[in-house]
């Protein structure tokens, strides 16, 4: 039985509270799909509401901590405190908007530039992924381990495809995708970076790579992968900075192969077989 610390309990209470509103609002989205205006304004209101609930709950429990939030930006921690919540109240906004039941709330806690705790909650599947630095990664009460596959050819990988208005370079992405799809069992684009990382931690995906991300997309997820025994770097192979934008995550062996393949694709090189 996994024992959750007081800190994890604070985070879980906050995400549960925010999830109640999101689930209610998700039920409404289907009705709004058919209206001419569409559900976009409704969804952004749901997103903002969830963020407000998270801010209220987290600051009530830990008044000194600062915030970095997708919708409302940053607040510094109180003097003498070096901790900051990094929050995505609705990761997978496009899925939510289209009535696709795959989205999450992601809350990471940074101490300085190090992630020390993370919770990612998928309210539809009622899956709670959580990790605390040095304490392992869990899905509900089950301990997580990254997959042990060693061949790219056996691996299932997740990524994010650029879309209209995103900062990603389509040409580079297509080279990366070509390389990975030609050497692996498959590539998925499920639209929720935090869950992609949680699924790597759970061994469901064998690896994940994406560029053009924001800290709230990956803060909690990178800790989950590390605590599940995986390796996480940026696309250049360096430590992921909290103001960075790219992530490669996998088990130790596949991380090396995937990182090499992505680096070659970035330079325009031919895909390498794994
Ligand atoms: C997005 C999702 C998606 C990723 C995008 C993110 P949002 O977050 O995590 O998987 O590909 O880069 O912006 O906008 O749904 O919170
Ligand atoms: Ca996001």
mmCIF file of C-alpha atoms and ligand atoms in Angstrom:
data_model
loop_
_atom_site.group_PDB
_atom_site.id
_atom_site.type_symbol
_atom_site.label_atom_id
_atom_site.label_comp_id
_atom_site.label_asym_id
_atom_site.label_seq_id
_atom_site.Cartn_x
_atom_site.Cartn_y
_atom_site.Cartn_z
ATOM 1 C CA UNK A 1 0.000 0.000 0.000
ATOM 2 C CA UNK A 2 1.433 3.331 -1.058
ATOM 3 C CA UNK A 3 1.675 5.863 1.742
ATOM 4 C CA UNK A 4 1.028 9.411 0.628
ATOM 5 C CA UNK A 5 2.783 12.269 2.415
ATOM 6 C CA UNK A 6 0.944 15.314 3.733
ATOM 7 C CA UNK A 7 2.236 17.235 0.715
ATOM 8 C CA UNK A 8 0.840 14.715 -1.780
ATOM 9 C CA UNK A 9 -2.457 14.753 0.102
ATOM 10 C CA UNK A 10 -2.643 18.530 -0.299
ATOM 11 C CA UNK A 11 -2.077 18.170 -4.039
ATOM 12 C CA UNK A 12 -4.581 15.329 -4.380
ATOM 13 C CA UNK A 13 -7.263 17.260 -2.510
ATOM 14 C CA UNK A 14 -6.752 20.254 -4.797
ATOM 15 C CA UNK A 15 -6.911 18.243 -8.042
ATOM 16 C CA UNK A 16 -9.978 16.326 -6.845
ATOM 17 C CA UNK A 17 -11.735 19.567 -6.105
ATOM 18 C CA UNK A 18 -10.884 21.036 -9.519
ATOM 19 C CA UNK A 19 -11.779 17.749 -11.250
ATOM 20 C CA UNK A 20 -15.348 17.882 -9.966
ATOM 21 C CA UNK A 21 -15.988 21.116 -11.883
ATOM 22 C CA UNK A 22 -14.171 19.906 -14.999
ATOM 23 C CA UNK A 23 -16.189 16.690 -15.116
ATOM 24 C CA UNK A 24 -19.435 18.617 -14.803
ATOM 25 C CA UNK A 25 -18.351 21.001 -17.544
ATOM 26 C CA UNK A 26 -17.182 18.157 -19.786
ATOM 27 C CA UNK A 27 -20.721 16.778 -19.638
ATOM 28 C CA UNK A 28 -21.968 20.121 -20.968
ATOM 29 C CA UNK A 29 -19.516 20.279 -23.842
ATOM 30 C CA UNK A 30 -21.349 17.599 -25.814
ATOM 31 C CA UNK A 31 -24.536 19.647 -25.747
ATOM 32 C CA UNK A 32 -22.662 22.730 -26.865
ATOM 33 C CA UNK A 33 -20.953 20.977 -29.808
ATOM 34 C CA UNK A 34 -24.022 21.443 -31.967
ATOM 35 C CA UNK A 35 -24.501 25.144 -31.221
ATOM 36 C CA UNK A 36 -23.263 27.543 -33.880
ATOM 37 C CA UNK A 37 -20.859 29.372 -31.629
ATOM 38 C CA UNK A 38 -19.388 26.078 -30.407
ATOM 39 C CA UNK A 39 -18.096 25.391 -26.950
ATOM 40 C CA UNK A 40 -14.805 27.343 -27.134
ATOM 41 C CA UNK A 41 -15.741 30.155 -24.718
ATOM 42 C CA UNK A 42 -17.359 27.695 -22.374
ATOM 43 C CA UNK A 43 -14.216 25.559 -22.331
ATOM 44 C CA UNK A 44 -11.914 28.475 -21.642
ATOM 45 C CA UNK A 45 -14.219 29.476 -18.765
ATOM 46 C CA UNK A 46 -14.024 25.882 -17.432
ATOM 47 C CA UNK A 47 -10.242 26.021 -17.678
ATOM 48 C CA UNK A 48 -10.048 29.313 -15.766
ATOM 49 C CA UNK A 49 -12.482 28.088 -13.109
ATOM 50 C CA UNK A 50 -10.370 24.953 -12.543
ATOM 51 C CA UNK A 51 -7.258 27.092 -12.204
ATOM 52 C CA UNK A 52 -8.951 29.319 -9.630
ATOM 53 C CA UNK A 53 -9.985 26.287 -7.562
ATOM 54 C CA UNK A 54 -6.422 24.939 -7.673
ATOM 55 C CA UNK A 55 -4.930 28.288 -6.680
ATOM 56 C CA UNK A 56 -7.356 28.667 -3.791
ATOM 57 C CA UNK A 57 -6.869 25.130 -2.455
ATOM 58 C CA UNK A 58 -3.089 25.082 -2.840
ATOM 59 C CA UNK A 59 -2.528 28.523 -1.348
ATOM 60 C CA UNK A 60 -4.784 27.752 1.576
ATOM 61 C CA UNK A 61 -2.684 24.675 2.415
ATOM 62 C CA UNK A 62 0.719 26.177 1.613
ATOM 63 C CA UNK A 63 0.425 29.990 1.829
ATOM 64 C CA UNK A 64 4.139 30.662 1.247
ATOM 65 C CA UNK A 65 4.476 28.851 -2.062
ATOM 66 C CA UNK A 66 4.491 30.714 -5.377
ATOM 67 C CA UNK A 67 2.715 29.771 -8.592
ATOM 68 C CA UNK A 68 3.377 29.306 -12.268
ATOM 69 C CA UNK A 69 0.020 28.716 -13.914
ATOM 70 C CA UNK A 70 -0.982 28.317 -17.538
ATOM 71 C CA UNK A 71 -3.865 30.783 -17.479
ATOM 72 C CA UNK A 72 -2.946 33.363 -14.857
ATOM 73 C CA UNK A 73 0.865 33.389 -15.003
ATOM 74 C CA UNK A 74 3.272 33.602 -12.087
ATOM 75 C CA UNK A 75 3.344 34.636 -8.440
ATOM 76 C CA UNK A 76 6.616 34.623 -6.475
ATOM 77 C CA UNK A 77 6.915 32.578 -3.293
ATOM 78 C CA UNK A 78 6.979 34.490 0.021
ATOM 79 C CA UNK A 79 10.454 35.587 1.223
ATOM 80 C CA UNK A 80 12.455 32.641 2.556
ATOM 81 C CA UNK A 81 10.475 30.123 0.498
ATOM 82 C CA UNK A 82 11.833 28.615 -2.693
ATOM 83 C CA UNK A 83 8.832 26.536 -3.718
ATOM 84 C CA UNK A 84 6.447 27.119 -6.576
ATOM 85 C CA UNK A 85 3.450 25.205 -7.903
ATOM 86 C CA UNK A 86 3.534 24.634 -11.657
ATOM 87 C CA UNK A 87 -0.040 24.057 -12.739
ATOM 88 C CA UNK A 88 -1.910 23.081 -15.871
ATOM 89 C CA UNK A 89 -5.582 23.102 -14.858
ATOM 90 C CA UNK A 90 -6.699 21.455 -18.104
ATOM 91 C CA UNK A 91 -4.061 19.690 -20.141
ATOM 92 C CA UNK A 92 -5.679 18.459 -23.342
ATOM 93 C CA UNK A 93 -7.886 21.480 -23.939
ATOM 94 C CA UNK A 94 -8.476 20.534 -27.574
ATOM 95 C CA UNK A 95 -9.636 17.043 -26.603
ATOM 96 C CA UNK A 96 -11.976 18.531 -23.986
ATOM 97 C CA UNK A 97 -13.340 20.987 -26.518
ATOM 98 C CA UNK A 98 -14.136 18.184 -28.940
ATOM 99 C CA UNK A 99 -15.743 15.967 -26.321
ATOM 100 C CA UNK A 100 -12.812 13.513 -26.343
ATOM 101 C CA UNK A 101 -12.575 11.944 -22.882
ATOM 102 C CA UNK A 102 -8.809 12.259 -22.494
ATOM 103 C CA UNK A 103 -7.517 15.220 -20.489
ATOM 104 C CA UNK A 104 -5.863 15.870 -17.141
ATOM 105 C CA UNK A 105 -5.024 18.263 -14.365
ATOM 106 C CA UNK A 106 -1.284 18.492 -13.797
ATOM 107 C CA UNK A 107 0.329 19.948 -10.673
ATOM 108 C CA UNK A 108 4.091 19.952 -10.161
ATOM 109 C CA UNK A 109 5.994 21.417 -7.242
ATOM 110 C CA UNK A 110 9.378 22.995 -7.930
ATOM 111 C CA UNK A 111 11.948 23.751 -5.260
ATOM 112 C CA UNK A 112 14.303 26.170 -6.970
ATOM 113 C CA UNK A 113 14.684 24.584 -10.364
ATOM 114 C CA UNK A 114 14.066 21.008 -9.215
ATOM 115 C CA UNK A 115 10.709 19.230 -9.353
ATOM 116 C CA UNK A 116 10.088 17.600 -5.980
ATOM 117 C CA UNK A 117 6.481 16.432 -6.291
ATOM 118 C CA UNK A 118 3.965 15.843 -9.046
ATOM 119 C CA UNK A 119 0.333 14.836 -9.403
ATOM 120 C CA UNK A 120 -1.464 14.214 -12.696
ATOM 121 C CA UNK A 121 -5.149 13.328 -12.509
ATOM 122 C CA UNK A 122 -7.305 11.994 -15.331
ATOM 123 C CA UNK A 123 -10.829 12.548 -14.006
ATOM 124 C CA UNK A 124 -12.603 10.495 -16.681
ATOM 125 C CA UNK A 125 -10.609 7.315 -16.081
ATOM 126 C CA UNK A 126 -10.178 8.170 -12.397
ATOM 127 C CA UNK A 127 -6.439 7.611 -12.685
ATOM 128 C CA UNK A 128 -4.249 9.474 -10.240
ATOM 129 C CA UNK A 129 -0.545 9.490 -11.066
ATOM 130 C CA UNK A 130 1.702 10.864 -8.355
ATOM 131 C CA UNK A 131 5.329 10.990 -7.327
ATOM 132 C CA UNK A 132 7.525 12.588 -4.739
ATOM 133 C CA UNK A 133 11.262 12.943 -5.238
ATOM 134 C CA UNK A 134 13.018 9.859 -3.879
ATOM 135 C CA UNK A 135 9.734 8.131 -3.041
ATOM 136 C CA UNK A 136 8.825 6.398 -6.300
ATOM 137 C CA UNK A 137 5.970 6.937 -8.752
ATOM 138 C CA UNK A 138 2.443 5.558 -8.383
ATOM 139 C CA UNK A 139 -0.824 5.117 -10.230
ATOM 140 C CA UNK A 140 -3.470 5.221 -7.534
ATOM 141 C CA UNK A 141 -1.847 2.749 -5.093
ATOM 142 C CA UNK A 142 0.279 0.833 -7.560
ATOM 143 C CA UNK A 143 4.012 1.429 -7.878
ATOM 144 C CA UNK A 144 5.093 2.334 -11.421
ATOM 145 C CA UNK A 145 8.072 1.227 -13.497
ATOM 146 C CA UNK A 146 8.996 2.347 -16.995
ATOM 147 C CA UNK A 147 8.885 -0.379 -19.639
ATOM 148 C CA UNK A 148 11.859 -2.693 -19.961
ATOM 149 C CA UNK A 149 11.784 -3.042 -23.758
ATOM 150 C CA UNK A 150 15.161 -2.612 -25.402
ATOM 151 C CA UNK A 151 14.358 -2.537 -29.090
ATOM 152 C CA UNK A 152 12.955 0.510 -30.835
ATOM 153 C CA UNK A 153 11.159 -1.937 -33.124
ATOM 154 C CA UNK A 154 9.106 -3.211 -30.160
ATOM 155 C CA UNK A 155 8.406 0.240 -28.768
ATOM 156 C CA UNK A 156 5.239 2.336 -28.836
ATOM 157 C CA UNK A 157 6.024 6.051 -28.688
ATOM 158 C CA UNK A 158 4.014 9.187 -28.002
ATOM 159 C CA UNK A 159 4.608 12.655 -29.348
ATOM 160 C CA UNK A 160 2.889 15.961 -30.099
ATOM 161 C CA UNK A 161 2.134 16.981 -33.681
ATOM 162 C CA UNK A 162 2.456 20.694 -34.506
ATOM 163 C CA UNK A 163 -0.820 22.472 -35.187
ATOM 164 C CA UNK A 164 -1.944 25.831 -36.534
ATOM 165 C CA UNK A 165 -0.321 28.553 -34.461
ATOM 166 C CA UNK A 166 2.070 26.255 -32.557
ATOM 167 C CA UNK A 167 5.719 27.181 -32.383
ATOM 168 C CA UNK A 168 6.977 23.820 -33.628
ATOM 169 C CA UNK A 169 8.829 23.493 -36.922
ATOM 170 C CA UNK A 170 6.714 21.188 -39.097
ATOM 171 C CA UNK A 171 9.625 20.213 -41.336
ATOM 172 C CA UNK A 172 11.817 19.087 -38.450
ATOM 173 C CA UNK A 173 8.892 17.311 -36.810
ATOM 174 C CA UNK A 174 8.078 15.373 -39.968
ATOM 175 C CA UNK A 175 11.682 14.150 -40.200
ATOM 176 C CA UNK A 176 11.543 13.027 -36.572
ATOM 177 C CA UNK A 177 8.213 11.310 -37.086
ATOM 178 C CA UNK A 178 9.433 9.538 -40.218
ATOM 179 C CA UNK A 179 12.454 8.245 -38.350
ATOM 180 C CA UNK A 180 10.507 6.984 -35.334
ATOM 181 C CA UNK A 181 7.549 5.554 -37.244
ATOM 182 C CA UNK A 182 9.825 3.605 -39.569
ATOM 183 C CA UNK A 183 11.710 2.013 -36.672
ATOM 184 C CA UNK A 184 9.042 1.393 -34.037
ATOM 185 C CA UNK A 185 5.761 -0.430 -33.391
ATOM 186 C CA UNK A 186 3.888 2.830 -33.658
ATOM 187 C CA UNK A 187 3.519 6.478 -32.707
ATOM 188 C CA UNK A 188 0.529 7.996 -30.877
ATOM 189 C CA UNK A 189 -0.642 11.603 -30.615
ATOM 190 C CA UNK A 190 -3.162 11.696 -27.809
ATOM 191 C CA UNK A 191 -3.030 15.432 -27.125
ATOM 192 C CA UNK A 192 -2.122 15.486 -23.415
ATOM 193 C CA UNK A 193 1.606 15.836 -22.782
ATOM 194 C CA UNK A 194 1.278 15.322 -19.017
ATOM 195 C CA UNK A 195 -0.520 11.990 -19.545
ATOM 196 C CA UNK A 196 1.944 10.980 -22.263
ATOM 197 C CA UNK A 197 4.686 11.287 -19.640
ATOM 198 C CA UNK A 198 2.592 9.552 -16.978
ATOM 199 C CA UNK A 199 2.029 6.701 -19.448
ATOM 200 C CA UNK A 200 5.793 6.411 -20.009
ATOM 201 C CA UNK A 201 6.162 6.149 -16.219
ATOM 202 C CA UNK A 202 3.488 3.431 -16.244
ATOM 203 C CA UNK A 203 5.192 1.486 -19.052
ATOM 204 C CA UNK A 204 2.186 2.010 -21.342
ATOM 205 C CA UNK A 205 4.250 4.048 -23.753
ATOM 206 C CA UNK A 206 7.896 3.093 -24.237
ATOM 207 C CA UNK A 207 8.916 6.676 -24.833
ATOM 208 C CA UNK A 208 7.802 10.223 -25.532
ATOM 209 C CA UNK A 209 9.313 13.192 -27.286
ATOM 210 C CA UNK A 210 7.941 16.636 -27.977
ATOM 211 C CA UNK A 211 9.112 20.151 -28.655
ATOM 212 C CA UNK A 212 7.349 23.461 -28.093
ATOM 213 C CA UNK A 213 6.090 22.468 -24.639
ATOM 214 C CA UNK A 214 5.573 24.735 -21.634
ATOM 215 C CA UNK A 215 6.666 23.992 -18.043
ATOM 216 C CA UNK A 216 3.120 23.165 -16.891
ATOM 217 C CA UNK A 217 2.864 20.483 -19.605
ATOM 218 C CA UNK A 218 5.846 18.513 -18.301
ATOM 219 C CA UNK A 219 6.717 19.580 -14.713
ATOM 220 C CA UNK A 220 4.822 16.800 -12.912
ATOM 221 C CA UNK A 221 5.349 14.263 -15.703
ATOM 222 C CA UNK A 222 9.137 14.392 -15.766
ATOM 223 C CA UNK A 223 9.288 13.584 -12.061
ATOM 224 C CA UNK A 224 6.929 10.640 -12.593
ATOM 225 C CA UNK A 225 9.161 9.220 -15.318
ATOM 226 C CA UNK A 226 12.324 9.661 -13.225
ATOM 227 C CA UNK A 227 10.739 8.144 -10.142
ATOM 228 C CA UNK A 228 9.589 5.203 -12.275
ATOM 229 C CA UNK A 229 13.224 4.579 -13.225
ATOM 230 C CA UNK A 230 13.227 6.370 -16.580
ATOM 231 C CA UNK A 231 15.467 9.017 -18.113
ATOM 232 C CA UNK A 232 14.282 12.485 -19.110
ATOM 233 C CA UNK A 233 16.326 15.051 -21.005
ATOM 234 C CA UNK A 234 15.626 17.835 -23.431
ATOM 235 C CA UNK A 235 16.026 17.259 -27.153
ATOM 236 C CA UNK A 236 19.713 18.235 -26.937
ATOM 237 C CA UNK A 237 20.294 15.516 -24.317
ATOM 238 C CA UNK A 238 20.707 18.031 -21.480
ATOM 239 C CA UNK A 239 18.847 18.314 -18.195
ATOM 240 C CA UNK A 240 15.309 19.658 -18.742
ATOM 241 C CA UNK A 241 15.245 23.275 -17.592
ATOM 242 C CA UNK A 242 11.981 24.458 -16.112
ATOM 243 C CA UNK A 243 11.866 27.191 -18.712
ATOM 244 C CA UNK A 244 12.783 24.686 -21.436
ATOM 245 C CA UNK A 245 10.487 23.540 -24.216
ATOM 246 C CA UNK A 246 11.493 20.041 -25.227
ATOM 247 C CA UNK A 247 11.438 16.622 -23.614
ATOM 248 C CA UNK A 248 12.615 13.117 -24.476
ATOM 249 C CA UNK A 249 11.601 10.421 -21.986
ATOM 250 C CA UNK A 250 12.053 6.637 -22.008
ATOM 251 C CA UNK A 251 13.863 3.867 -20.199
ATOM 252 C CA UNK A 252 17.639 4.222 -20.091
ATOM 253 C CA UNK A 253 18.284 2.075 -23.145
ATOM 254 C CA UNK A 254 15.505 3.378 -25.396
ATOM 255 C CA UNK A 255 16.216 6.948 -24.336
ATOM 256 C CA UNK A 256 19.701 6.673 -25.806
ATOM 257 C CA UNK A 257 18.352 5.250 -29.076
ATOM 258 C CA UNK A 258 15.473 7.693 -29.332
ATOM 259 C CA UNK A 259 17.643 10.715 -28.515
ATOM 260 C CA UNK A 260 20.164 9.653 -31.170
ATOM 261 C CA UNK A 261 17.437 9.203 -33.734
ATOM 262 C CA UNK A 262 15.826 12.574 -32.973
ATOM 263 C CA UNK A 263 19.217 14.316 -33.099
ATOM 264 C CA UNK A 264 19.930 12.805 -36.530
ATOM 265 C CA UNK A 265 16.475 13.783 -37.794
ATOM 266 C CA UNK A 266 16.983 17.328 -36.526
ATOM 267 C CA UNK A 267 20.155 17.637 -38.553
ATOM 268 C CA UNK A 268 18.312 16.270 -41.574
ATOM 269 C CA UNK A 269 20.094 12.913 -41.381
ATOM 270 C CA UNK A 270 18.662 9.607 -42.520
ATOM 271 C CA UNK A 271 16.671 7.642 -39.978
ATOM 272 C CA UNK A 272 18.616 4.956 -38.163
ATOM 273 C CA UNK A 273 17.149 1.582 -37.452
ATOM 274 C CA UNK A 274 17.058 0.420 -33.806
HETATM 275 C C1 LIG B 1 -1.174 20.832 -24.973
HETATM 276 C C2 LIG B 1 -1.121 19.325 -24.808
HETATM 277 C C3 LIG B 1 -0.607 18.673 -26.066
HETATM 278 C C4 LIG B 1 0.730 19.224 -26.503
HETATM 279 C C5 LIG B 1 0.661 20.733 -26.635
HETATM 280 C C6 LIG B 1 0.187 21.365 -25.325
HETATM 281 P P1 LIG B 1 -3.053 22.213 -23.631
HETATM 282 O O1 LIG B 1 -1.580 21.464 -23.777
HETATM 283 O O2 LIG B 1 -0.327 18.947 -23.711
HETATM 284 O O3 LIG B 1 -0.449 17.279 -25.902
HETATM 285 O O4 LIG B 1 1.059 18.664 -27.745
HETATM 286 O O5 LIG B 1 1.973 21.196 -26.940
HETATM 287 O O6 LIG B 1 0.112 22.757 -25.500
HETATM 288 O O7 LIG B 1 -3.004 23.384 -24.552
HETATM 289 O O8 LIG B 1 -4.061 21.201 -24.009
HETATM 290 O O9 LIG B 1 -3.060 22.590 -22.182
HETATM 291 CA CA1 LIG B 2 -1.014 21.852 -21.431
#
